[in-house]
Amino acid sequence: VEEAQSSADIEPRRARLRLRVPETVGRYVVHFGHESREMIGFAGHILVSSLGLLRHPSRIRPKAIVRQFELVGVSALGIVGLMSFLIGIVIAQQGAAQLEQFGAEIYTINLTGRLSLRELGVLMTAIMVAGRSGSSFAAQLGTMKLTEEVDAMRTIGVSPMEALVLPRVIAAVVMMPLLGFYSAVLAIIGGAGIADVTTINIPFNTFLARIQEVVPLYDVWVGLIKAPVFGMIIGLTGCYQGMQVKGNSEEVGLRTTMAVVQAIFLVIVLDAFFAVFFT
């Protein structure tokens, strides 16, 4: 009995539910505010470093940037292309199944073309790049922080921001429009392929020719304008979370997960904003 009383005295009683809920919500709000402030500061640091490189072009590391181009863009062509091709098939098949009820299956071309070039091509590519490259940024930089390589770079006079962060951010910003357009084209090809072999009976060449007529150039520009913004968000969140790693190896996994979740969340929020803004 005495042991039970002593253990009860050591462990504080759990607060009631009506007190725990506001406390938890408040803790998350404070944490969100702190993270937002730190991320804005990190973005400002990136901007200052970019201006410093423009003033001193000799400090630019072209090999590091080209290497990140390869990792972010070229290496992602296969998975992004396959994903976009299959999404185009799904859009065309499901859209035609609904439009066929009204005898309007010809508008499957409009649906597939505009949706791929304006929305889904860039959005799905951003989600894929966030999961693939954003997590890679966080894991690489986090491991370097943990092994004190970042501190060693500062010691010898090399800016980690210029050597590690900027090449990754530049690669994400530059490669996202290219990957987004590539994704949209393959989605249209997938839709044209399924339209030719199913009951829609729209020939492949006719599908592609009609795309040029029914999809305005405005939709293409909307997708291309959104893509670099999404790339900036992915590069910023991945590098920021990686540079926040400290303590132990468990922190690397935690920050990598946070980088992917934050990037995808911000990309979807911004896409909703762009959808309203460009309507």
PDB file of C-alpha atoms in Angstrom:
ATOM      1  CA  VAL A   1       0.000   0.000   0.000  1.00  0.00           C
ATOM      2  CA  GLU A   2       2.819   2.359   0.893  1.00  0.00           C
ATOM      3  CA  GLU A   3       4.503   1.681  -2.485  1.00  0.00           C
ATOM      4  CA  ALA A   4       1.278   2.432  -4.323  1.00  0.00           C
ATOM      5  CA  GLN A   5       0.836   5.704  -2.416  1.00  0.00           C
ATOM      6  CA  SER A   6       4.430   6.768  -3.070  1.00  0.00           C
ATOM      7  CA  SER A   7       4.143   6.033  -6.809  1.00  0.00           C
ATOM      8  CA  ALA A   8       0.869   7.950  -6.926  1.00  0.00           C
ATOM      9  CA  ASP A   9       2.575  10.906  -5.303  1.00  0.00           C
ATOM     10  CA  ILE A  10       5.419  10.850  -7.839  1.00  0.00           C
ATOM     11  CA  GLU A  11       3.250  10.694 -10.978  1.00  0.00           C
ATOM     12  CA  PRO A  12       1.020  13.781 -11.367  1.00  0.00           C
ATOM     13  CA  ARG A  13      -2.626  13.230 -12.082  1.00  0.00           C
ATOM     14  CA  ARG A  14      -3.653  13.541 -15.701  1.00  0.00           C
ATOM     15  CA  ALA A  15      -5.587  16.685 -16.452  1.00  0.00           C
ATOM     16  CA  ARG A  16      -9.244  16.417 -17.373  1.00  0.00           C
ATOM     17  CA  LEU A  17     -10.242  16.136 -21.000  1.00  0.00           C
ATOM     18  CA  ARG A  18     -11.777  19.606 -21.164  1.00  0.00           C
ATOM     19  CA  LEU A  19      -8.407  21.027 -20.084  1.00  0.00           C
ATOM     20  CA  ARG A  20      -6.187  18.729 -22.163  1.00  0.00           C
ATOM     21  CA  VAL A  21      -7.849  19.571 -25.486  1.00  0.00           C
ATOM     22  CA  PRO A  22      -7.314  23.374 -25.327  1.00  0.00           C
ATOM     23  CA  GLU A  23      -3.810  22.807 -23.991  1.00  0.00           C
ATOM     24  CA  THR A  24      -2.902  20.484 -26.891  1.00  0.00           C
ATOM     25  CA  VAL A  25      -4.463  22.800 -29.475  1.00  0.00           C
ATOM     26  CA  GLY A  26      -2.603  25.774 -27.998  1.00  0.00           C
ATOM     27  CA  ARG A  27       0.675  23.866 -28.052  1.00  0.00           C
ATOM     28  CA  TYR A  28       0.222  23.044 -31.730  1.00  0.00           C
ATOM     29  CA  VAL A  29      -0.682  26.651 -32.558  1.00  0.00           C
ATOM     30  CA  VAL A  30       2.419  27.973 -30.786  1.00  0.00           C
ATOM     31  CA  HIS A  31       4.572  25.358 -32.527  1.00  0.00           C
ATOM     32  CA  PHE A  32       3.059  26.271 -35.906  1.00  0.00           C
ATOM     33  CA  GLY A  33       3.769  29.953 -35.313  1.00  0.00           C
ATOM     34  CA  HIS A  34       7.349  29.225 -34.293  1.00  0.00           C
ATOM     35  CA  GLU A  35       7.934  26.976 -37.335  1.00  0.00           C
ATOM     36  CA  SER A  36       6.400  29.566 -39.675  1.00  0.00           C
ATOM     37  CA  ARG A  37       8.648  32.306 -38.307  1.00  0.00           C
ATOM     38  CA  GLU A  38      11.747  30.119 -38.590  1.00  0.00           C
ATOM     39  CA  MET A  39      10.872  29.064 -42.150  1.00  0.00           C
ATOM     40  CA  ILE A  40      10.331  32.670 -43.242  1.00  0.00           C
ATOM     41  CA  GLY A  41      13.718  33.525 -41.734  1.00  0.00           C
ATOM     42  CA  PHE A  42      15.275  30.608 -43.617  1.00  0.00           C
ATOM     43  CA  ALA A  43      13.692  31.845 -46.860  1.00  0.00           C
ATOM     44  CA  GLY A  44      15.163  35.286 -46.179  1.00  0.00           C
ATOM     45  CA  HIS A  45      18.574  33.687 -45.651  1.00  0.00           C
ATOM     46  CA  ILE A  46      18.237  31.947 -49.022  1.00  0.00           C
ATOM     47  CA  LEU A  47      17.341  35.274 -50.666  1.00  0.00           C
ATOM     48  CA  VAL A  48      20.353  37.035 -49.124  1.00  0.00           C
ATOM     49  CA  SER A  49      22.658  34.198 -50.205  1.00  0.00           C
ATOM     50  CA  SER A  50      21.237  34.349 -53.743  1.00  0.00           C
ATOM     51  CA  LEU A  51      21.927  38.069 -53.952  1.00  0.00           C
ATOM     52  CA  GLY A  52      25.459  37.423 -52.674  1.00  0.00           C
ATOM     53  CA  LEU A  53      26.032  34.907 -55.473  1.00  0.00           C
ATOM     54  CA  LEU A  54      24.776  37.404 -58.044  1.00  0.00           C
ATOM     55  CA  ARG A  55      27.295  39.939 -56.744  1.00  0.00           C
ATOM     56  CA  HIS A  56      30.092  37.354 -56.746  1.00  0.00           C
ATOM     57  CA  PRO A  57      29.422  34.879 -59.591  1.00  0.00           C
ATOM     58  CA  SER A  58      32.754  33.155 -58.991  1.00  0.00           C
ATOM     59  CA  ARG A  59      31.235  31.553 -55.859  1.00  0.00           C
ATOM     60  CA  ILE A  60      28.554  29.755 -57.896  1.00  0.00           C
ATOM     61  CA  ARG A  61      29.074  25.971 -57.974  1.00  0.00           C
ATOM     62  CA  PRO A  62      27.871  24.840 -61.432  1.00  0.00           C
ATOM     63  CA  LYS A  63      28.821  21.204 -60.869  1.00  0.00           C
ATOM     64  CA  ALA A  64      26.696  20.998 -57.725  1.00  0.00           C
ATOM     65  CA  ILE A  65      23.746  22.612 -59.513  1.00  0.00           C
ATOM     66  CA  VAL A  66      24.024  20.283 -62.527  1.00  0.00           C
ATOM     67  CA  ARG A  67      24.246  17.306 -60.181  1.00  0.00           C
ATOM     68  CA  GLN A  68      21.013  18.366 -58.493  1.00  0.00           C
ATOM     69  CA  PHE A  69      19.413  18.868 -61.921  1.00  0.00           C
ATOM     70  CA  GLU A  70      20.165  15.228 -62.601  1.00  0.00           C
ATOM     71  CA  LEU A  71      18.859  14.001 -59.240  1.00  0.00           C
ATOM     72  CA  VAL A  72      15.693  16.126 -59.186  1.00  0.00           C
ATOM     73  CA  GLY A  73      14.820  16.098 -62.888  1.00  0.00           C
ATOM     74  CA  VAL A  74      16.460  13.452 -65.053  1.00  0.00           C
ATOM     75  CA  SER A  75      16.234  10.653 -62.491  1.00  0.00           C
ATOM     76  CA  ALA A  76      12.541  11.391 -61.949  1.00  0.00           C
ATOM     77  CA  LEU A  77      11.505  11.141 -65.611  1.00  0.00           C
ATOM     78  CA  GLY A  78      10.612   7.458 -65.410  1.00  0.00           C
ATOM     79  CA  ILE A  79       8.377   7.486 -62.346  1.00  0.00           C
ATOM     80  CA  VAL A  80       6.762  10.849 -63.201  1.00  0.00           C
ATOM     81  CA  GLY A  81       6.106   9.743 -66.779  1.00  0.00           C
ATOM     82  CA  LEU A  82       4.532   6.437 -65.751  1.00  0.00           C
ATOM     83  CA  MET A  83       2.374   8.093 -63.100  1.00  0.00           C
ATOM     84  CA  SER A  84       1.174  10.797 -65.508  1.00  0.00           C
ATOM     85  CA  PHE A  85       0.446   8.313 -68.293  1.00  0.00           C
ATOM     86  CA  LEU A  86      -1.747   6.220 -65.974  1.00  0.00           C
ATOM     87  CA  ILE A  87      -3.503   9.290 -64.566  1.00  0.00           C
ATOM     88  CA  GLY A  88      -4.310  10.409 -68.120  1.00  0.00           C
ATOM     89  CA  ILE A  89      -5.854   7.008 -68.795  1.00  0.00           C
ATOM     90  CA  VAL A  90      -7.992   7.257 -65.640  1.00  0.00           C
ATOM     91  CA  ILE A  91      -9.162  10.806 -66.418  1.00  0.00           C
ATOM     92  CA  ALA A  92     -10.169   9.948 -69.982  1.00  0.00           C
ATOM     93  CA  GLN A  93     -11.848   6.657 -69.124  1.00  0.00           C
ATOM     94  CA  GLN A  94     -13.833   7.928 -66.153  1.00  0.00           C
ATOM     95  CA  GLY A  95     -14.681  11.222 -67.826  1.00  0.00           C
ATOM     96  CA  ALA A  96     -15.936   9.472 -70.958  1.00  0.00           C
ATOM     97  CA  ALA A  97     -18.045   7.066 -68.893  1.00  0.00           C
ATOM     98  CA  GLN A  98     -19.918  10.010 -67.386  1.00  0.00           C
ATOM     99  CA  LEU A  99     -20.127  12.176 -70.507  1.00  0.00           C
ATOM    100  CA  GLU A 100     -21.369   9.255 -72.602  1.00  0.00           C
ATOM    101  CA  GLN A 101     -24.655   9.360 -70.690  1.00  0.00           C
ATOM    102  CA  PHE A 102     -25.353  12.751 -72.309  1.00  0.00           C
ATOM    103  CA  GLY A 103     -23.901  11.914 -75.714  1.00  0.00           C
ATOM    104  CA  ALA A 104     -21.039  14.305 -75.062  1.00  0.00           C
ATOM    105  CA  GLU A 105     -18.109  11.886 -75.015  1.00  0.00           C
ATOM    106  CA  ILE A 106     -16.281  14.103 -77.532  1.00  0.00           C
ATOM    107  CA  TYR A 107     -15.697  16.527 -74.653  1.00  0.00           C
ATOM    108  CA  THR A 108     -13.407  13.941 -73.078  1.00  0.00           C
ATOM    109  CA  ILE A 109     -10.684  15.674 -75.088  1.00  0.00           C
ATOM    110  CA  ASN A 110     -11.408  19.013 -73.406  1.00  0.00           C
ATOM    111  CA  LEU A 111     -11.533  17.394 -69.976  1.00  0.00           C
ATOM    112  CA  THR A 112      -8.267  15.501 -70.362  1.00  0.00           C
ATOM    113  CA  GLY A 113      -6.348  18.344 -72.010  1.00  0.00           C
ATOM    114  CA  ARG A 114      -7.315  21.186 -69.718  1.00  0.00           C
ATOM    115  CA  LEU A 115      -7.142  19.158 -66.530  1.00  0.00           C
ATOM    116  CA  SER A 116      -3.691  17.789 -67.378  1.00  0.00           C
ATOM    117  CA  LEU A 117      -2.098  21.045 -68.540  1.00  0.00           C
ATOM    118  CA  ARG A 118      -3.683  23.354 -66.002  1.00  0.00           C
ATOM    119  CA  GLU A 119      -4.002  21.338 -62.793  1.00  0.00           C
ATOM    120  CA  LEU A 120      -3.168  17.676 -62.395  1.00  0.00           C
ATOM    121  CA  GLY A 121       0.031  17.581 -64.443  1.00  0.00           C
ATOM    122  CA  VAL A 122       1.813  20.121 -62.260  1.00  0.00           C
ATOM    123  CA  LEU A 123       0.120  19.137 -58.998  1.00  0.00           C
ATOM    124  CA  MET A 124       0.833  15.413 -59.209  1.00  0.00           C
ATOM    125  CA  THR A 125       4.394  16.142 -60.304  1.00  0.00           C
ATOM    126  CA  ALA A 126       4.879  18.433 -57.309  1.00  0.00           C
ATOM    127  CA  ILE A 127       3.568  15.750 -54.950  1.00  0.00           C
ATOM    128  CA  MET A 128       5.887  13.179 -56.510  1.00  0.00           C
ATOM    129  CA  VAL A 129       8.907  15.505 -56.358  1.00  0.00           C
ATOM    130  CA  ALA A 130       8.076  16.391 -52.741  1.00  0.00           C
ATOM    131  CA  GLY A 131       8.031  12.731 -51.773  1.00  0.00           C
ATOM    132  CA  ARG A 132      11.106  11.886 -53.791  1.00  0.00           C
ATOM    133  CA  SER A 133      13.426  14.916 -53.763  1.00  0.00           C
ATOM    134  CA  GLY A 134      12.081  16.851 -50.757  1.00  0.00           C
ATOM    135  CA  SER A 135      12.657  13.868 -48.493  1.00  0.00           C
ATOM    136  CA  SER A 136      16.099  13.378 -50.033  1.00  0.00           C
ATOM    137  CA  PHE A 137      17.046  17.002 -49.282  1.00  0.00           C
ATOM    138  CA  ALA A 138      15.982  16.673 -45.658  1.00  0.00           C
ATOM    139  CA  ALA A 139      17.702  13.315 -45.137  1.00  0.00           C
ATOM    140  CA  GLN A 140      20.977  14.377 -46.777  1.00  0.00           C
ATOM    141  CA  LEU A 141      21.288  17.703 -44.980  1.00  0.00           C
ATOM    142  CA  GLY A 142      20.091  16.176 -41.710  1.00  0.00           C
ATOM    143  CA  THR A 143      22.755  13.483 -41.857  1.00  0.00           C
ATOM    144  CA  MET A 144      25.403  16.085 -42.630  1.00  0.00           C
ATOM    145  CA  LYS A 145      24.253  18.135 -39.643  1.00  0.00           C
ATOM    146  CA  LEU A 146      24.387  15.049 -37.442  1.00  0.00           C
ATOM    147  CA  THR A 147      27.926  14.106 -38.533  1.00  0.00           C
ATOM    148  CA  GLU A 148      29.027  17.763 -38.076  1.00  0.00           C
ATOM    149  CA  GLU A 149      29.946  18.160 -41.741  1.00  0.00           C
ATOM    150  CA  VAL A 150      27.977  21.416 -41.882  1.00  0.00           C
ATOM    151  CA  ASP A 151      29.928  22.790 -38.907  1.00  0.00           C
ATOM    152  CA  ALA A 152      33.181  21.702 -40.559  1.00  0.00           C
ATOM    153  CA  MET A 153      32.227  23.629 -43.708  1.00  0.00           C
ATOM    154  CA  ARG A 154      31.625  26.768 -41.664  1.00  0.00           C
ATOM    155  CA  THR A 155      34.970  26.276 -39.939  1.00  0.00           C
ATOM    156  CA  ILE A 156      36.907  26.254 -43.226  1.00  0.00           C
ATOM    157  CA  GLY A 157      34.985  29.300 -44.495  1.00  0.00           C
ATOM    158  CA  VAL A 158      32.482  27.607 -46.831  1.00  0.00           C
ATOM    159  CA  SER A 159      28.873  28.768 -46.574  1.00  0.00           C
ATOM    160  CA  PRO A 160      26.542  25.743 -46.202  1.00  0.00           C
ATOM    161  CA  MET A 161      23.757  27.887 -47.631  1.00  0.00           C
ATOM    162  CA  GLU A 162      25.675  28.481 -50.874  1.00  0.00           C
ATOM    163  CA  ALA A 163      27.211  25.021 -51.127  1.00  0.00           C
ATOM    164  CA  LEU A 164      24.303  22.812 -49.995  1.00  0.00           C
ATOM    165  CA  VAL A 165      20.982  24.643 -49.915  1.00  0.00           C
ATOM    166  CA  LEU A 166      21.008  26.912 -52.979  1.00  0.00           C
ATOM    167  CA  PRO A 167      21.910  24.196 -55.546  1.00  0.00           C
ATOM    168  CA  ARG A 168      18.982  22.088 -54.309  1.00  0.00           C
ATOM    169  CA  VAL A 169      16.513  24.977 -54.313  1.00  0.00           C
ATOM    170  CA  ILE A 170      17.628  26.145 -57.768  1.00  0.00           C
ATOM    171  CA  ALA A 171      17.281  22.616 -59.138  1.00  0.00           C
ATOM    172  CA  ALA A 172      13.754  22.255 -57.729  1.00  0.00           C
ATOM    173  CA  VAL A 173      12.652  25.646 -59.122  1.00  0.00           C
ATOM    174  CA  VAL A 174      14.133  25.078 -62.589  1.00  0.00           C
ATOM    175  CA  MET A 175      13.150  21.441 -63.054  1.00  0.00           C
ATOM    176  CA  MET A 176       9.545  21.674 -61.836  1.00  0.00           C
ATOM    177  CA  PRO A 177       8.195  23.533 -64.932  1.00  0.00           C
ATOM    178  CA  LEU A 178       9.965  21.051 -67.225  1.00  0.00           C
ATOM    179  CA  LEU A 179       8.716  18.032 -65.286  1.00  0.00           C
ATOM    180  CA  GLY A 180       5.207  19.524 -65.046  1.00  0.00           C
ATOM    181  CA  PHE A 181       4.952  20.047 -68.819  1.00  0.00           C
ATOM    182  CA  TYR A 182       6.412  16.596 -69.468  1.00  0.00           C
ATOM    183  CA  SER A 183       3.856  15.123 -67.071  1.00  0.00           C
ATOM    184  CA  ALA A 184       0.947  16.898 -68.780  1.00  0.00           C
ATOM    185  CA  VAL A 185       2.050  15.728 -72.234  1.00  0.00           C
ATOM    186  CA  LEU A 186       2.257  12.097 -71.124  1.00  0.00           C
ATOM    187  CA  ALA A 187      -1.136  12.360 -69.405  1.00  0.00           C
ATOM    188  CA  ILE A 188      -2.646  13.581 -72.698  1.00  0.00           C
ATOM    189  CA  ILE A 189      -0.945  10.734 -74.584  1.00  0.00           C
ATOM    190  CA  GLY A 190      -2.364   8.267 -72.059  1.00  0.00           C
ATOM    191  CA  GLY A 191      -5.845   9.713 -72.480  1.00  0.00           C
ATOM    192  CA  ALA A 192      -5.538   9.615 -76.270  1.00  0.00           C
ATOM    193  CA  GLY A 193      -4.410   5.997 -76.128  1.00  0.00           C
ATOM    194  CA  ILE A 194      -7.325   4.811 -74.011  1.00  0.00           C
ATOM    195  CA  ALA A 195      -9.788   6.832 -76.122  1.00  0.00           C
ATOM    196  CA  ASP A 196      -8.603   5.019 -79.243  1.00  0.00           C
ATOM    197  CA  VAL A 197      -8.973   1.482 -77.933  1.00  0.00           C
ATOM    198  CA  THR A 198     -12.224   1.733 -75.934  1.00  0.00           C
ATOM    199  CA  THR A 199     -15.837   2.452 -76.812  1.00  0.00           C
ATOM    200  CA  ILE A 200     -15.156   6.195 -77.105  1.00  0.00           C
ATOM    201  CA  ASN A 201     -13.734   5.524 -80.594  1.00  0.00           C
ATOM    202  CA  ILE A 202     -11.761   8.753 -80.883  1.00  0.00           C
ATOM    203  CA  PRO A 203      -8.699   8.107 -83.103  1.00  0.00           C
ATOM    204  CA  PHE A 204      -5.340   8.806 -81.484  1.00  0.00           C
ATOM    205  CA  ASN A 205      -4.272  11.445 -84.019  1.00  0.00           C
ATOM    206  CA  THR A 206      -7.673  13.150 -83.885  1.00  0.00           C
ATOM    207  CA  PHE A 207      -7.443  13.347 -80.080  1.00  0.00           C
ATOM    208  CA  LEU A 208      -4.040  15.042 -80.228  1.00  0.00           C
ATOM    209  CA  ALA A 209      -5.104  17.394 -83.024  1.00  0.00           C
ATOM    210  CA  ARG A 210      -8.208  18.469 -81.129  1.00  0.00           C
ATOM    211  CA  ILE A 211      -6.138  19.176 -78.013  1.00  0.00           C
ATOM    212  CA  GLN A 212      -4.484  22.059 -79.850  1.00  0.00           C
ATOM    213  CA  GLU A 213      -7.894  23.518 -80.701  1.00  0.00           C
ATOM    214  CA  VAL A 214      -9.774  23.116 -77.417  1.00  0.00           C
ATOM    215  CA  VAL A 215      -7.038  23.874 -74.868  1.00  0.00           C
ATOM    216  CA  PRO A 216      -6.233  27.600 -74.720  1.00  0.00           C
ATOM    217  CA  LEU A 217      -2.627  28.693 -74.368  1.00  0.00           C
ATOM    218  CA  TYR A 218      -3.703  30.442 -71.155  1.00  0.00           C
ATOM    219  CA  ASP A 219      -4.050  27.056 -69.435  1.00  0.00           C
ATOM    220  CA  VAL A 220      -0.502  26.110 -70.405  1.00  0.00           C
ATOM    221  CA  TRP A 221       0.847  29.344 -68.911  1.00  0.00           C
ATOM    222  CA  VAL A 222      -1.134  28.816 -65.705  1.00  0.00           C
ATOM    223  CA  GLY A 223       0.562  25.453 -65.221  1.00  0.00           C
ATOM    224  CA  LEU A 224       4.005  26.851 -66.025  1.00  0.00           C
ATOM    225  CA  ILE A 225       3.547  29.767 -63.608  1.00  0.00           C
ATOM    226  CA  LYS A 226       2.546  27.501 -60.732  1.00  0.00           C
ATOM    227  CA  ALA A 227       5.377  25.005 -61.242  1.00  0.00           C
ATOM    228  CA  PRO A 228       8.378  27.111 -60.084  1.00  0.00           C
ATOM    229  CA  VAL A 229       6.432  28.262 -57.024  1.00  0.00           C
ATOM    230  CA  PHE A 230       5.790  24.632 -56.106  1.00  0.00           C
ATOM    231  CA  GLY A 231       9.482  23.888 -56.711  1.00  0.00           C
ATOM    232  CA  MET A 232      10.476  26.695 -54.355  1.00  0.00           C
ATOM    233  CA  ILE A 233       8.171  25.339 -51.652  1.00  0.00           C
ATOM    234  CA  ILE A 234       9.564  21.805 -52.025  1.00  0.00           C
ATOM    235  CA  GLY A 235      13.186  22.961 -51.941  1.00  0.00           C
ATOM    236  CA  LEU A 236      12.580  25.344 -49.052  1.00  0.00           C
ATOM    237  CA  THR A 237      10.791  22.857 -46.804  1.00  0.00           C
ATOM    238  CA  GLY A 238      13.193  20.004 -47.557  1.00  0.00           C
ATOM    239  CA  CYS A 239      16.329  22.035 -46.901  1.00  0.00           C
ATOM    240  CA  TYR A 240      14.838  23.807 -43.875  1.00  0.00           C
ATOM    241  CA  GLN A 241      13.854  20.581 -42.131  1.00  0.00           C
ATOM    242  CA  GLY A 242      17.228  19.042 -42.928  1.00  0.00           C
ATOM    243  CA  MET A 243      19.107  21.977 -41.422  1.00  0.00           C
ATOM    244  CA  GLN A 244      17.009  21.754 -38.230  1.00  0.00           C
ATOM    245  CA  VAL A 245      18.255  18.250 -37.362  1.00  0.00           C
ATOM    246  CA  LYS A 246      20.060  18.002 -34.040  1.00  0.00           C
ATOM    247  CA  GLY A 247      20.442  15.467 -31.276  1.00  0.00           C
ATOM    248  CA  ASN A 248      20.237  11.940 -32.649  1.00  0.00           C
ATOM    249  CA  SER A 249      19.529   9.862 -35.755  1.00  0.00           C
ATOM    250  CA  GLU A 250      15.823   9.605 -34.891  1.00  0.00           C
ATOM    251  CA  GLU A 251      15.570  13.315 -35.614  1.00  0.00           C
ATOM    252  CA  VAL A 252      16.584  12.675 -39.246  1.00  0.00           C
ATOM    253  CA  GLY A 253      13.579  10.433 -39.852  1.00  0.00           C
ATOM    254  CA  LEU A 254      11.249  12.821 -38.046  1.00  0.00           C
ATOM    255  CA  ARG A 255      12.424  15.860 -40.004  1.00  0.00           C
ATOM    256  CA  THR A 256      12.295  13.952 -43.295  1.00  0.00           C
ATOM    257  CA  THR A 257       8.671  13.037 -42.640  1.00  0.00           C
ATOM    258  CA  MET A 258       7.857  16.628 -41.672  1.00  0.00           C
ATOM    259  CA  ALA A 259       9.494  17.911 -44.867  1.00  0.00           C
ATOM    260  CA  VAL A 260       7.303  15.708 -47.080  1.00  0.00           C
ATOM    261  CA  VAL A 261       4.091  16.440 -45.162  1.00  0.00           C
ATOM    262  CA  GLN A 262       4.688  20.200 -45.080  1.00  0.00           C
ATOM    263  CA  ALA A 263       5.643  20.372 -48.756  1.00  0.00           C
ATOM    264  CA  ILE A 264       2.577  18.439 -49.933  1.00  0.00           C
ATOM    265  CA  PHE A 265       0.265  20.430 -47.641  1.00  0.00           C
ATOM    266  CA  LEU A 266       1.638  23.801 -48.802  1.00  0.00           C
ATOM    267  CA  VAL A 267       1.554  22.740 -52.456  1.00  0.00           C
ATOM    268  CA  ILE A 268      -2.118  21.763 -52.243  1.00  0.00           C
ATOM    269  CA  VAL A 269      -3.015  24.966 -50.368  1.00  0.00           C
ATOM    270  CA  LEU A 270      -1.217  27.098 -52.954  1.00  0.00           C
ATOM    271  CA  ASP A 271      -2.828  25.164 -55.793  1.00  0.00           C
ATOM    272  CA  ALA A 272      -6.256  25.945 -54.347  1.00  0.00           C
ATOM    273  CA  PHE A 273      -5.270  29.620 -54.130  1.00  0.00           C
ATOM    274  CA  PHE A 274      -4.014  29.632 -57.722  1.00  0.00           C
ATOM    275  CA  ALA A 275      -7.194  27.897 -58.906  1.00  0.00           C
ATOM    276  CA  VAL A 276      -9.318  30.710 -57.477  1.00  0.00           C
ATOM    277  CA  PHE A 277      -6.914  33.449 -58.553  1.00  0.00           C
ATOM    278  CA  PHE A 278      -6.682  32.342 -62.206  1.00  0.00           C
ATOM    279  CA  THR A 279     -10.386  31.590 -62.642  1.00  0.00           C
TER     280      THR A 279
END
